[in-house]
Amino acid sequence: MGTDYIIMNYSVKHPKYPPRKDLVRAVSIQTGYLIQSTGPKSCVITYLAQVDPKGSLPKWVVNKSSQFLAPKAMKKMYKACVKYPEWKQKHQPHFKPWLHPEQSLLPSLALSELSVQHADSLENIDESAVAESREERMGGAGGEGSDDDTSFT
């Protein structure tokens, strides 16, 4: 998009990697970055993450943790971006598989073997039938958080 970039991803299923009984697989419904140029060596990055962690984590735990995990990830990305030009000059400066796919060392996957993984269709292998109590949903006796608490700041 001109000097701006969008990097998006979402979960897919692949027959070589079926669900496992010892794991609960999260679903990336829509996750990505909007990178907007603000000058020749600067940009603004917007991060979006709509993820269903599956399993038995209460919604309030997921919402509360996202308030510090996403900002922490962005701070780490910022620090890495500042150091990247100098680092890249010392580490295979012409190796850029994101610009030149033929340089990629990763195995190829046929797109025809993939299917979109919708959040509501992922098998909940390790889910228990035990429902949360009201106190657990409310975040303990303090009443902080609830199933309806979906705001992120």
Coordinates of C-alpha atoms in Angstrom, one line a residue:
M1 CA 0.0 0.0 0.0
G2 CA 2.4 2.7 -1.2
T3 CA 5.0 3.0 1.7
D4 CA 2.7 1.3 4.2
Y5 CA 2.6 -2.5 4.9
I6 CA 0.0 -4.9 6.3
I7 CA 1.2 -8.2 7.7
M8 CA -1.7 -10.4 8.6
N9 CA -2.1 -14.1 9.6
Y10 CA -4.7 -16.5 10.8
S11 CA -4.7 -20.1 11.9
V12 CA -4.9 -22.9 9.3
K13 CA -5.2 -26.7 9.6
H14 CA -2.7 -29.0 7.9
P15 CA -3.1 -32.8 7.7
K16 CA 0.6 -33.4 8.7
Y17 CA 0.0 -31.5 12.0
P18 CA -3.3 -32.8 13.5
P19 CA -4.4 -31.9 17.0
R20 CA -2.6 -33.6 19.8
K21 CA -4.1 -34.9 23.0
D22 CA -1.4 -33.4 25.2
L23 CA -1.8 -29.8 23.8
V24 CA -4.4 -27.2 23.6
R25 CA -4.0 -25.3 20.3
A26 CA -4.8 -21.6 20.3
V27 CA -6.5 -20.1 17.3
S28 CA -5.3 -16.8 15.6
I29 CA -8.6 -15.5 14.3
Q30 CA -6.9 -12.4 12.9
T31 CA -3.5 -11.2 14.0
G32 CA -1.2 -8.7 12.3
Y33 CA 0.5 -5.4 12.0
L34 CA -0.2 -2.2 10.1
I35 CA 3.1 -0.4 9.4
Q36 CA 2.8 3.2 8.4
S37 CA 5.8 5.2 7.2
T38 CA 6.3 8.5 8.9
G39 CA 9.6 9.3 7.2
P40 CA 12.6 7.6 5.5
K41 CA 13.7 5.9 8.7
S42 CA 10.6 5.9 10.9
C43 CA 7.2 4.4 11.1
V44 CA 4.2 3.8 13.3
I45 CA 3.2 0.2 14.0
T46 CA -0.3 -0.8 15.0
Y47 CA -0.6 -4.4 16.4
L48 CA -3.9 -6.3 16.3
A49 CA -4.4 -9.6 17.9
Q50 CA -7.7 -11.5 18.0
V51 CA -6.8 -14.8 19.4
D52 CA -8.8 -17.6 21.1
P53 CA -6.4 -19.4 23.4
K54 CA -8.8 -22.3 23.8
G55 CA -8.4 -24.5 26.8
S56 CA -9.8 -23.6 30.2
L57 CA -8.4 -20.1 30.7
P58 CA -11.1 -17.7 32.0
K59 CA -11.8 -14.8 29.7
W60 CA -10.8 -12.3 32.4
V61 CA -7.3 -13.9 32.6
V62 CA -6.9 -13.7 28.8
N63 CA -8.1 -10.0 28.8
K64 CA -6.0 -9.0 31.7
S65 CA -2.8 -10.7 30.4
S66 CA -3.2 -9.0 27.0
Q67 CA -3.0 -5.6 28.7
F68 CA 0.7 -6.3 29.5
L69 CA 1.8 -9.0 27.0
A70 CA 1.1 -7.0 23.8
P71 CA 2.8 -3.7 25.0
K72 CA 5.8 -5.8 26.2
A73 CA 6.0 -7.5 22.8
M74 CA 5.9 -4.1 21.1
K75 CA 8.7 -2.7 23.3
K76 CA 10.9 -5.7 22.4
M77 CA 10.1 -5.2 18.7
Y78 CA 11.1 -1.6 19.0
K79 CA 14.4 -2.4 20.6
A80 CA 15.1 -5.1 17.9
C81 CA 14.2 -2.7 15.1
V82 CA 16.6 0.0 16.4
K83 CA 19.5 -2.5 16.4
Y84 CA 18.5 -4.3 13.2
P85 CA 20.4 -2.3 10.5
E86 CA 23.7 -2.7 12.2
W87 CA 23.0 -6.4 13.1
K88 CA 21.9 -7.2 9.5
Q89 CA 25.1 -5.8 8.0
K90 CA 27.1 -8.4 10.0
H91 CA 24.7 -11.3 9.4
Q92 CA 24.1 -12.3 5.7
P93 CA 23.1 -8.8 4.5
H94 CA 21.9 -10.1 1.2
F95 CA 19.8 -12.9 2.7
K96 CA 16.2 -11.5 2.6
P97 CA 13.7 -14.3 2.0
W98 CA 10.8 -12.0 2.7
L99 CA 11.8 -10.1 -0.4
H100 CA 13.2 -13.0 -2.3
P101 CA 11.2 -16.2 -1.6
E102 CA 13.6 -18.3 -3.6
Q103 CA 16.1 -17.7 -0.7
S104 CA 13.8 -19.4 1.8
L105 CA 15.2 -22.5 3.6
L106 CA 11.8 -23.4 5.0
P107 CA 9.9 -26.4 3.6
S108 CA 7.1 -25.4 1.2
L109 CA 3.5 -26.3 2.0
A110 CA 1.0 -26.7 -0.8
L111 CA -1.8 -24.2 -0.2
S112 CA -4.3 -26.8 -1.4
E113 CA -3.4 -28.9 1.8
L114 CA -4.4 -26.0 4.1
S115 CA -7.8 -25.1 5.4
V116 CA -8.8 -22.1 7.4
Q117 CA -9.0 -22.7 11.2
H118 CA -12.1 -21.0 12.5
A119 CA -12.1 -20.4 16.3
D120 CA -15.4 -22.2 16.8
S121 CA -14.3 -25.4 14.9
L122 CA -11.1 -26.2 16.8
E123 CA -11.3 -29.4 18.8
N124 CA -11.1 -28.6 22.5
I125 CA -9.1 -31.8 23.3
D126 CA -8.1 -30.9 26.9
E127 CA -11.3 -29.0 27.8
S128 CA -12.9 -30.3 31.0
A129 CA -16.6 -30.3 31.5
V130 CA -16.2 -28.4 34.8
A131 CA -17.7 -24.9 34.5
E132 CA -16.1 -22.0 36.2
S133 CA -17.7 -20.8 39.4
R134 CA -19.0 -17.2 39.5
E135 CA -16.2 -16.3 41.8
E136 CA -13.6 -17.5 39.3
R137 CA -15.3 -15.6 36.5
M138 CA -15.3 -12.4 38.6
G139 CA -11.5 -12.7 39.3
G140 CA -11.9 -13.7 43.0
A141 CA -13.6 -11.8 45.8
G142 CA -12.6 -8.4 44.5
G143 CA -15.0 -8.6 41.5
E144 CA -12.4 -7.6 39.0
G145 CA -13.0 -8.8 35.5
S146 CA -15.8 -10.8 34.1
D147 CA -16.8 -12.8 31.0
D148 CA -18.1 -9.6 29.6
D149 CA -14.9 -7.6 30.3
T150 CA -13.5 -7.4 26.8
S151 CA -12.0 -3.9 26.8
F152 CA -8.3 -3.5 26.1
T153 CA -6.5 -0.3 26.9

